[in-house]
Short mmCIF file of C-alpha atoms and ligand atoms in Angstrom, two decimals:
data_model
loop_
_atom_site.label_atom_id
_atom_site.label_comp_id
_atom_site.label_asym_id
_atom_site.label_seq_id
_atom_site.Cartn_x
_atom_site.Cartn_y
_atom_site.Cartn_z
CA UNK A 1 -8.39 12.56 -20.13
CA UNK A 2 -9.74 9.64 -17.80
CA UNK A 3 -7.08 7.89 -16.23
CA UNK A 4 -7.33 5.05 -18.18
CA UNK A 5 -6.59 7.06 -21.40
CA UNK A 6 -4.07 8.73 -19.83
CA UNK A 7 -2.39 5.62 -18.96
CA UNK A 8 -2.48 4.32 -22.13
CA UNK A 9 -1.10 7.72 -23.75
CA UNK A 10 1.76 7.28 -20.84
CA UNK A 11 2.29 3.98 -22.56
CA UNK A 12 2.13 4.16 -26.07
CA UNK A 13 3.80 7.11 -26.20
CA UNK A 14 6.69 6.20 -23.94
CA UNK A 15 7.12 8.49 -21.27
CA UNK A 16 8.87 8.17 -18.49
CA UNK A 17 9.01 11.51 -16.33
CA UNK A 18 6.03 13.67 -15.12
CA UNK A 19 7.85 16.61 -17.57
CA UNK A 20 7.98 14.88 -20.22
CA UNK A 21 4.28 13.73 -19.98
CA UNK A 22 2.69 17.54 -18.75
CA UNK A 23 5.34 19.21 -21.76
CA UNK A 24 3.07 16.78 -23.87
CA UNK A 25 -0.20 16.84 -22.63
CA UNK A 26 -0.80 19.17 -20.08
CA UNK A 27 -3.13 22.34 -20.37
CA UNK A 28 -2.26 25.41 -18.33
CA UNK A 29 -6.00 26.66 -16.54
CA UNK A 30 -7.96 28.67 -18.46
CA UNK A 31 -7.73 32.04 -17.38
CA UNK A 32 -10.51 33.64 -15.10
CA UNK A 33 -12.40 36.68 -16.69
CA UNK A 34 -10.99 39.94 -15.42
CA UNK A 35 -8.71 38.19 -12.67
CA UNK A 36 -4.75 38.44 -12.68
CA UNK A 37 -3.44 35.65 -13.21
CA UNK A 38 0.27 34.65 -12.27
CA UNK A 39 0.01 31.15 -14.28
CA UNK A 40 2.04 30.76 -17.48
CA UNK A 41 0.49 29.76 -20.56
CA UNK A 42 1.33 26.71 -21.88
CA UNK A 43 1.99 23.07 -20.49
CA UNK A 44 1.27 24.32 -16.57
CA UNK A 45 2.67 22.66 -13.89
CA UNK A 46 0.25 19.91 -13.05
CA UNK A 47 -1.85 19.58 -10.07
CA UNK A 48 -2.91 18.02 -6.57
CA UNK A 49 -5.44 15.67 -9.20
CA UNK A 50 -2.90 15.01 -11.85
CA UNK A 51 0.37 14.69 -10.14
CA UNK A 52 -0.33 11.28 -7.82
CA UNK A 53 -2.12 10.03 -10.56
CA UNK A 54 0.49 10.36 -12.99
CA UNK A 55 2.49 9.66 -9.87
CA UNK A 56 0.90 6.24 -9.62
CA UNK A 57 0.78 5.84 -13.60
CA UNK A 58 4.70 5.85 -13.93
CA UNK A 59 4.66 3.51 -10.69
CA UNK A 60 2.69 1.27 -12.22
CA UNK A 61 4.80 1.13 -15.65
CA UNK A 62 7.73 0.29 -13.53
CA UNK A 63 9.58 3.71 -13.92
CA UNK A 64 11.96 2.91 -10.53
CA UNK A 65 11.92 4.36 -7.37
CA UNK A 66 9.10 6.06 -6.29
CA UNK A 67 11.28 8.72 -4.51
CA UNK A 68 13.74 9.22 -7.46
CA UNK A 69 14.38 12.59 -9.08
CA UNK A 70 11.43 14.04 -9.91
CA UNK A 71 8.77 11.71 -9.01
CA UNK A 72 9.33 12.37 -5.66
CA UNK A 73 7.69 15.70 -5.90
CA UNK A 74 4.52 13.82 -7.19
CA UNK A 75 3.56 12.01 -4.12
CA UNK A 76 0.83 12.60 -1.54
CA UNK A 77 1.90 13.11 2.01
CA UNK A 78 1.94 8.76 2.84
CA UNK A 79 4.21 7.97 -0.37
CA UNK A 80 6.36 11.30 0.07
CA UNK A 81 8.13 9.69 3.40
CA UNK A 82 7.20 6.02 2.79
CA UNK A 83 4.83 5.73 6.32
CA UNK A 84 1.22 7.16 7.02
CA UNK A 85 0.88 10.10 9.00
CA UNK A 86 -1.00 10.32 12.11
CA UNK A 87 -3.33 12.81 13.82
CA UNK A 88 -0.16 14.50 16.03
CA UNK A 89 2.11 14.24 12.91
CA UNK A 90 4.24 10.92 13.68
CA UNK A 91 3.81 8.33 11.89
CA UNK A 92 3.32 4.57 11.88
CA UNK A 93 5.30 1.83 10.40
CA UNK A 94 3.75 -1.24 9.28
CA UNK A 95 6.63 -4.18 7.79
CA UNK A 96 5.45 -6.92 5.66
CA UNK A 97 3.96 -9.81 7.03
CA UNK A 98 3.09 -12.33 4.14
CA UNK A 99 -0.06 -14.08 4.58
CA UNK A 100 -0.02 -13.03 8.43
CA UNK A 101 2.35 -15.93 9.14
CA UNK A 102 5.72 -14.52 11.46
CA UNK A 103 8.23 -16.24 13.28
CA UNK A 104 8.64 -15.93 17.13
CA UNK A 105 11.94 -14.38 16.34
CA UNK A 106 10.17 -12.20 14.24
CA UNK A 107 7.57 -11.19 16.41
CA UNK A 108 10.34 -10.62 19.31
CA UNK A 109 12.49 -8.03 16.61
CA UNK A 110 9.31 -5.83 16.28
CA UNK A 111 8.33 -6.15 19.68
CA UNK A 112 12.17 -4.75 20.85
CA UNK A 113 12.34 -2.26 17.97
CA UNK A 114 8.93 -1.02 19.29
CA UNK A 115 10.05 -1.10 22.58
CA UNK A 116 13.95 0.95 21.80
CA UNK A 117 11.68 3.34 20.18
CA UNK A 118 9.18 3.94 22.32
CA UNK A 119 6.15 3.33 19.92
CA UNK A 120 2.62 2.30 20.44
CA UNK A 121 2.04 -1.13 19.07
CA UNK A 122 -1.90 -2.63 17.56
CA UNK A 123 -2.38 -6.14 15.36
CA UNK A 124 -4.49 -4.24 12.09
CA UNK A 125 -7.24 -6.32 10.47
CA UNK A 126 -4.43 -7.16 7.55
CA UNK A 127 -3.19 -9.84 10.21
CA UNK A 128 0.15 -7.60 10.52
CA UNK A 129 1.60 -4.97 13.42
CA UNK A 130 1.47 -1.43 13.43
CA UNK A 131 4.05 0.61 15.10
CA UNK A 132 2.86 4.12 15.92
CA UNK A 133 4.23 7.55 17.11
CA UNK A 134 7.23 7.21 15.13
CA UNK A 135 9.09 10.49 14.55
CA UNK A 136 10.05 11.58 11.11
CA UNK A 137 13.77 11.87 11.40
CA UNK A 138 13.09 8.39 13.18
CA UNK A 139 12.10 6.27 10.77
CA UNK A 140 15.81 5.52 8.66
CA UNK A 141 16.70 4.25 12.15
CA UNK A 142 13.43 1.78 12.74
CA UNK A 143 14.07 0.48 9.32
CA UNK A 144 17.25 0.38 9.25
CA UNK A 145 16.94 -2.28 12.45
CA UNK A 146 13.79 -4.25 10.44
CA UNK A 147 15.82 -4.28 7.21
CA UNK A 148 18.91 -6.25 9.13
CA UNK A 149 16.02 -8.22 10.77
CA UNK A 150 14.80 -9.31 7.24
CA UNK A 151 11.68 -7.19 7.41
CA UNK A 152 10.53 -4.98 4.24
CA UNK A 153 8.16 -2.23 3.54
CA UNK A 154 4.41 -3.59 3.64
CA UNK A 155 3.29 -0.84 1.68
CA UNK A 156 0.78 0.37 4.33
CA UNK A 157 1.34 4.05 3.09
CA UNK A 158 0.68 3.58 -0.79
CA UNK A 159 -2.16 2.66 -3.21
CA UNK A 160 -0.88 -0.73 -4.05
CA UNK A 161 -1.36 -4.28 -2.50
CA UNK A 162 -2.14 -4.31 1.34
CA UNK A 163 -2.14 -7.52 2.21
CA UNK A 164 -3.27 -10.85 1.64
CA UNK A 165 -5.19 -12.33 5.03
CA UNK A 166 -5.35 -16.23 5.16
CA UNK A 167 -6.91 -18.28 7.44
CA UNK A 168 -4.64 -21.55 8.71
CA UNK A 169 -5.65 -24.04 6.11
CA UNK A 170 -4.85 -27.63 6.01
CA UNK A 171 -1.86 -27.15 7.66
CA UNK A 172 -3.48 -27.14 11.20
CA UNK A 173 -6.90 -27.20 10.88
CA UNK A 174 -9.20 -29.89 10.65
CA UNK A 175 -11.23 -28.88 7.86
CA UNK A 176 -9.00 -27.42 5.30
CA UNK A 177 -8.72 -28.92 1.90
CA UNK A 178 -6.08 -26.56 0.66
CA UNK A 179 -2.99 -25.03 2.21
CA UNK A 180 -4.36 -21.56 2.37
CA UNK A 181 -1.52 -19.87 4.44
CA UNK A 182 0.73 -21.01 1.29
CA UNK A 183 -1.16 -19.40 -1.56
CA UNK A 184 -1.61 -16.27 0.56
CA UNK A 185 2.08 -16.23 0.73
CA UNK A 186 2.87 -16.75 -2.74
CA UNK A 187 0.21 -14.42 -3.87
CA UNK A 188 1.68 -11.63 -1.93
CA UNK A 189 4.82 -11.88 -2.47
CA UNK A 190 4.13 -11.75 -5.69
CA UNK A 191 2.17 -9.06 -5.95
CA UNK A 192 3.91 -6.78 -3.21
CA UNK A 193 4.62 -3.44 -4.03
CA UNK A 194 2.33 -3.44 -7.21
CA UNK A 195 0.95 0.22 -7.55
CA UNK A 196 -2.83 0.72 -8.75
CA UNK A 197 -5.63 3.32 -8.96
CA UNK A 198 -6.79 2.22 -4.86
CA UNK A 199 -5.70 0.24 -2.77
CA UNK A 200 -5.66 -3.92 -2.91
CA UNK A 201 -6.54 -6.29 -0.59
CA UNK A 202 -6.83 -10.10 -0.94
CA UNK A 203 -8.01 -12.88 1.14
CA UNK A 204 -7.49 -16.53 0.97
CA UNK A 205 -9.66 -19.47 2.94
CA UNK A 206 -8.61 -23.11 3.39
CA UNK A 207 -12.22 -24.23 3.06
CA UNK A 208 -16.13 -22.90 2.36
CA UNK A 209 -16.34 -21.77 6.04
CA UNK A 210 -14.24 -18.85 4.93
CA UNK A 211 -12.26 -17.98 7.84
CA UNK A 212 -10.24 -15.25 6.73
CA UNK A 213 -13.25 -13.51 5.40
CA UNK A 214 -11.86 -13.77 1.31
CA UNK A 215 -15.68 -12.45 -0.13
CA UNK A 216 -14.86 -9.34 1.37
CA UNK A 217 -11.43 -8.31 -0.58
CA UNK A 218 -11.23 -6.75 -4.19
CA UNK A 219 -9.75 -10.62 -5.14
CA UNK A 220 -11.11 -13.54 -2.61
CA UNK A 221 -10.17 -17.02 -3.40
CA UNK A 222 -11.67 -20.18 -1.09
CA UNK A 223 -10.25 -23.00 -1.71
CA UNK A 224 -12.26 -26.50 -2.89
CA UNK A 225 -11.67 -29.75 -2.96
CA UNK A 226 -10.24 -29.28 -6.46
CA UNK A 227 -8.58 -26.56 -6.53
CA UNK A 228 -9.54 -22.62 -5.43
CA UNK A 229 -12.50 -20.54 -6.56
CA UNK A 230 -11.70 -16.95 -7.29
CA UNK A 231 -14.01 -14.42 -6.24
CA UNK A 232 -13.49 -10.35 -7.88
CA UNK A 233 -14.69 -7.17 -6.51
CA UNK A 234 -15.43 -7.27 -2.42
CA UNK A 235 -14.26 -4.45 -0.08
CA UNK A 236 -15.09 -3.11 3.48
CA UNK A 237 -15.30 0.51 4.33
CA UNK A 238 -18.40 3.14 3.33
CA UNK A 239 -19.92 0.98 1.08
CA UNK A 240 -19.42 -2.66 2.03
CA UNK A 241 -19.51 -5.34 -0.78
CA UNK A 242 -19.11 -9.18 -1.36
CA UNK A 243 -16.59 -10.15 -3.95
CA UNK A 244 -18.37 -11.78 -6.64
CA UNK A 245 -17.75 -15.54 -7.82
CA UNK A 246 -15.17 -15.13 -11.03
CA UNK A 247 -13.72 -18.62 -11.63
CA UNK A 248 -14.27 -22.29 -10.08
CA UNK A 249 -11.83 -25.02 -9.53
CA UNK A 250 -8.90 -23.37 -10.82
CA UNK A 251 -5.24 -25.16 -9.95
CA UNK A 252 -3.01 -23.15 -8.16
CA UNK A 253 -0.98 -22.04 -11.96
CA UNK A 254 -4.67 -20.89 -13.44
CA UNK A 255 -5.47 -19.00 -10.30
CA UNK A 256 -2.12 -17.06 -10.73
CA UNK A 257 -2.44 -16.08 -14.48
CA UNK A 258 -6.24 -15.55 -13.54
CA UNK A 259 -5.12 -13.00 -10.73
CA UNK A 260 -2.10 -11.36 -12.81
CA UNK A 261 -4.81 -10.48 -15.75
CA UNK A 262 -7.72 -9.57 -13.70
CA UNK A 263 -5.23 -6.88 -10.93
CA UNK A 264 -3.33 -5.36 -14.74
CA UNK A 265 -6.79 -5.14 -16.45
CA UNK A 266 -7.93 -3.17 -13.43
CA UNK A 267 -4.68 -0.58 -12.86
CA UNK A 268 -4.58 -0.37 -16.61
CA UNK A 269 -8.41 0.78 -16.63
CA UNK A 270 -10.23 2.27 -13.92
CA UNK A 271 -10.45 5.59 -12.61
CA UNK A 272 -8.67 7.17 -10.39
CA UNK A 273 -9.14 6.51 -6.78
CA UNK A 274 -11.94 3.67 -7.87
CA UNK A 275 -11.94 0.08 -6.02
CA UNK A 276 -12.25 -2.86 -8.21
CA UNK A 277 -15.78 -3.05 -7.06
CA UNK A 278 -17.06 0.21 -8.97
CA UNK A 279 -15.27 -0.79 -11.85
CA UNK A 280 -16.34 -3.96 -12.75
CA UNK A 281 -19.44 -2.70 -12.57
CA UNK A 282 -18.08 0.14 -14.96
CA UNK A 283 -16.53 -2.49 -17.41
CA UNK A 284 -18.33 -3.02 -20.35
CA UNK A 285 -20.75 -6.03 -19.82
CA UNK A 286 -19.94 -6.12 -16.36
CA UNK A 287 -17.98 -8.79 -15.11
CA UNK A 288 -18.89 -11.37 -17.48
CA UNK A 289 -17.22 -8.63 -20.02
CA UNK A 290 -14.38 -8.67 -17.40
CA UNK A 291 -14.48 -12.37 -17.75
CA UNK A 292 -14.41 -12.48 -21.28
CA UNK A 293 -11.43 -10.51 -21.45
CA UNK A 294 -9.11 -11.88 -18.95
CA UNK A 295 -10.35 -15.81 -19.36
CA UNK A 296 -11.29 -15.92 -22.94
CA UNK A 297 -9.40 -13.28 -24.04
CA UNK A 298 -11.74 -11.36 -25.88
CA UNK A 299 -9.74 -8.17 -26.83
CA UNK A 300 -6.28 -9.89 -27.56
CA UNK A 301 -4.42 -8.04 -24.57
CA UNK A 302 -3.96 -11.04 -22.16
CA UNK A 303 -0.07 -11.53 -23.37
CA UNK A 304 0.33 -8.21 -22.86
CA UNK A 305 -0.96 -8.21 -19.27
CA UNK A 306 0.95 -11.41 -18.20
CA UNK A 307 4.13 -9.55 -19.83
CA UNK A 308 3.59 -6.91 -17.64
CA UNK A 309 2.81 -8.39 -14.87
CA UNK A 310 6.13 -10.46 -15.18
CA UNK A 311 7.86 -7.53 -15.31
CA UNK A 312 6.64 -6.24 -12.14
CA UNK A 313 7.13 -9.32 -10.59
CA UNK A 314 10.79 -9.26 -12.16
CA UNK A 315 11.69 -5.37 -11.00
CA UNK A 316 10.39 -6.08 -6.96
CA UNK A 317 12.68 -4.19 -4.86
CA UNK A 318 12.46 -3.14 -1.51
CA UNK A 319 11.54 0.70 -1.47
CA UNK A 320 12.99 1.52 2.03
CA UNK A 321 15.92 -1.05 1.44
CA UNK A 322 16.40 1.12 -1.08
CA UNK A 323 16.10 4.36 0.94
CA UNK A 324 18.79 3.51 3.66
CA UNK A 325 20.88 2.77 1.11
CA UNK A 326 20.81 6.53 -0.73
CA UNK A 327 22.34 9.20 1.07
CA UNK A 328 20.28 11.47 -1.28
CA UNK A 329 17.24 10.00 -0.54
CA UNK A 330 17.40 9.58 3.75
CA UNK A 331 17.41 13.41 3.36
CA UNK A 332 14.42 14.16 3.73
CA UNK A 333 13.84 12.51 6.94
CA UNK A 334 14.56 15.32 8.64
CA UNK A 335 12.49 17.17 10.99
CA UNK A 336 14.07 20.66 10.89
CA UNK A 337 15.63 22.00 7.77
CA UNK A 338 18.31 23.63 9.89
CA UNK A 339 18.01 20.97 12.64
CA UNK A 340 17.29 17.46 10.99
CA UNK A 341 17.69 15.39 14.12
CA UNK A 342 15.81 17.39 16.45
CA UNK A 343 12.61 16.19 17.83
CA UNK A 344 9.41 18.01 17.38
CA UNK A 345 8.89 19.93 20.85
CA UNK A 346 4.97 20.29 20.43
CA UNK A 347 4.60 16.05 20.82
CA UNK A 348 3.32 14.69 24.14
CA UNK A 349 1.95 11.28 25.15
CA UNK A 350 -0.30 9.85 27.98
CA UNK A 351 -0.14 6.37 29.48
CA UNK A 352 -3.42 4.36 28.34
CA UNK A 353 -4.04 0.89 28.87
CA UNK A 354 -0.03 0.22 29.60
CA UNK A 355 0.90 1.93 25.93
CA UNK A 356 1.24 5.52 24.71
CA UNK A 357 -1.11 7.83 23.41
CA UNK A 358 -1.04 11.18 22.03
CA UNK A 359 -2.00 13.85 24.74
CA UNK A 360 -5.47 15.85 23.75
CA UNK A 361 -5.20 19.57 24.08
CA UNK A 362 -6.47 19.45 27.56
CA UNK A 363 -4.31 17.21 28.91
CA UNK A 364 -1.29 19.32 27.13
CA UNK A 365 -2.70 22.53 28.61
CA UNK A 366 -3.24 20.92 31.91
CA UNK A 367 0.18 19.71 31.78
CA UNK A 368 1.79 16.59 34.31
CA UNK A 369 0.40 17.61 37.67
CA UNK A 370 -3.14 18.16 37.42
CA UNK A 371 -4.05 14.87 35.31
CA UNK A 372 -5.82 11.60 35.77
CA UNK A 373 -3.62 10.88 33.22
CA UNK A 374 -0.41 12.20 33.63
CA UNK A 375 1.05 13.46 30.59
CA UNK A 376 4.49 11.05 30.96
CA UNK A 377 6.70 12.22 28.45
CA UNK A 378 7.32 14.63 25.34
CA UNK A 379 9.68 13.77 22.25
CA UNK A 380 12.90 14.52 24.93
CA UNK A 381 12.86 13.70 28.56
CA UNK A 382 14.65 16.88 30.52
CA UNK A 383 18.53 16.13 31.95
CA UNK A 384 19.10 17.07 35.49
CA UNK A 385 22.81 17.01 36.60
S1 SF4 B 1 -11.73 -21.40 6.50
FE1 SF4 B 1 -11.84 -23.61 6.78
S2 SF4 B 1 -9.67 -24.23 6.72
FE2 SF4 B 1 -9.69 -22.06 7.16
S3 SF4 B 1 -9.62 -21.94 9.40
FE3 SF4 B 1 -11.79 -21.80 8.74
S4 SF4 B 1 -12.54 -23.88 8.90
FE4 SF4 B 1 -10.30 -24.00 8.87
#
């Protein structure tokens, strides 16, 4: 099955568990002429290709906690401990920042948490901060401190919405006909947390000079002097595209029902691991057949994508809110199974540019004397008496 069929088999036949969908429609591999093979017949057990895309699937149907029971098994490394894993095997922790807009006080929480912990800080080009060299038995603790703080997961680790950039608007600058910071804010909190075949960026300007760059996420919007245009299907990385114009003038109510069919119509029916880019091109008719569907409502479905969309919208919880508060699932932020607290003894860091960095192999090997670069600390800093 594509992905799209097996979503809709998901669906219609209302399943809710990765068991209940492989006992149903899962093959076990065909045997290999004259090898032994140790695999039962039957169902199988699924797959590195089937299990985060069914993994996604039952996110996407709103089946709870991505880390409950047995969908926690299904995830790829990023999901399985809710923070993206770096080249010395910390992590980095990214928290919300709607729209790009933070408080001072804000700013001065992640700038002390960063600082308690030790961790390596960079602005990303999602207008939000990025806290690296985080530890895995580490992270409860971090969030625990940006949970009090107000601070939620942004997602950074998960094929779902990014972020939504936004230039200033008519709030402060001179030539904005539309409050651009606003929308960007309202469109991601409202789509926070939503989980799709890729990952999903927006972008939202305040006028035509495009300031925040909008042509260049899967959904742009520019505001006009009537209202925003919407623009479908732009993305950065190996193959650069410009979003394409979808809808003009729209108020600020169209542009959210617009937005709501177009992102369901797309998790609903592309492929696996495919931007919105690829597949409008792969929608029948292109996007005017993507346009027909979501603004004319060609096939009949559009009640059915605002209904789920609502329900998404409805269901939003915090996943690592959700975390520190589940004994069962902070267990696996351990770093040792017989030693959970204990730091990884193989890390080691370099000062660079007044920050951390993770020590290459010659500057390990070469160890703290012999360096340009002194090699200032590993994960535990030795006790003399
Ligand atoms: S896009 Fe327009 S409103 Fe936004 S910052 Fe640039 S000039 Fe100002």
């Amino acid at each position: 099955m594509s992905r799209a069929q097996l979503f809709d088999a998901v669906r219609v036949a209302d399943l809710h568990t990765f068991s209940e969908i492989i006992e149903r429609f899962g093959h076990a591999p065909e045997p290999v002429e004259g090898a032994v093979s140790s695999s039962p017949a039957g169902p199988g057990r699924g797959c590195d290709i089937c299990k985060p895309t069914v993994a996604s699937i039952l996110a996407s149907l709103g089946n709870g906690h991505i880390l409950e029971g047995e969908q926690a098994t299904l995830q790829d490394t990023n999901d399985h401990v809710m923070a993206n894993m770096q080249k010395d095997g910390t992590y980095s922790v990214v928290p919300r920042i709607a729209g790009g807009e933070i408080t001072p006080d804000g700013l001065l929480v992640i700038g002390q948490v960063a600082k308690d912990f030790g961790l390596y800080t960079k602005i990303t080009g999602g207008q939000r901060i990025d806290m690296f060299g985080a530890r895995i038995e580490q992270l409860p603790d971090i969030w625990r401190r940006l949970v009090e703080h107000g601070f939620e997961s942004g997602h950074a680790y998960g094929k779902s919405l990014r972020t939504v950039k936004s230039c200033v608007g008519s709030t402060w600058c001179r030539y904005g006909v539309q409050d651009s910071v606003g929308m960007a804010v309202e469109l991601e909190l409202r789509y926070r947390g939503l989980r799709s075949p890729h990952k999903i960026k927006l972008g939202v300007s305040g006028c035509a000079r495009e300031c925040a760059e909008a042509r260049g996420k899967d959904v742009g919007v520019i505001a006009t002097d009537k209202g925003w245009n919407m623009y479908v299907g732009g993305n950065g990385g190996f193959t650069p595209r410009h979003a394409q114009l979808f809808a003009e003038d729209l108020t600020s109510e169209e542009l959210l029902r617009t937005i709501d069919r177009f992102l369901m119509y797309y998790i609903r029916t592309a492929d696996r691991l495919q931007r919105t880019a690829p597949w409008v091109e792969d929608v029948e008719g292109g996007i005017e057949g993507v346009r027909q569907v979501i603004m004319e409502d060609s096939l009949g479905i559009c009640a059915d994508l605002d209904a789920a969309m609502a329900k998404h919208v409805d269901a939003y919880e915090d996943e690592w809110r959700a975390v520190l508060e589940d004994p069962v699932k902070l267990q696996r932020f351990g770093s040792f199974v017989n030693a959970p607290k204990t730091a990884d003894p193989d890390l080691a860091y370099v000062a660079e540019r007044g920050q951390i960095r993770p020590a290459n192999a010659d500057e390990k090997a070469a160890g703290a004397d012999s360096l340009g670069a002194p090699l200032i600390a590993g994960p535990t800093l030795e006790v003399r008496r």
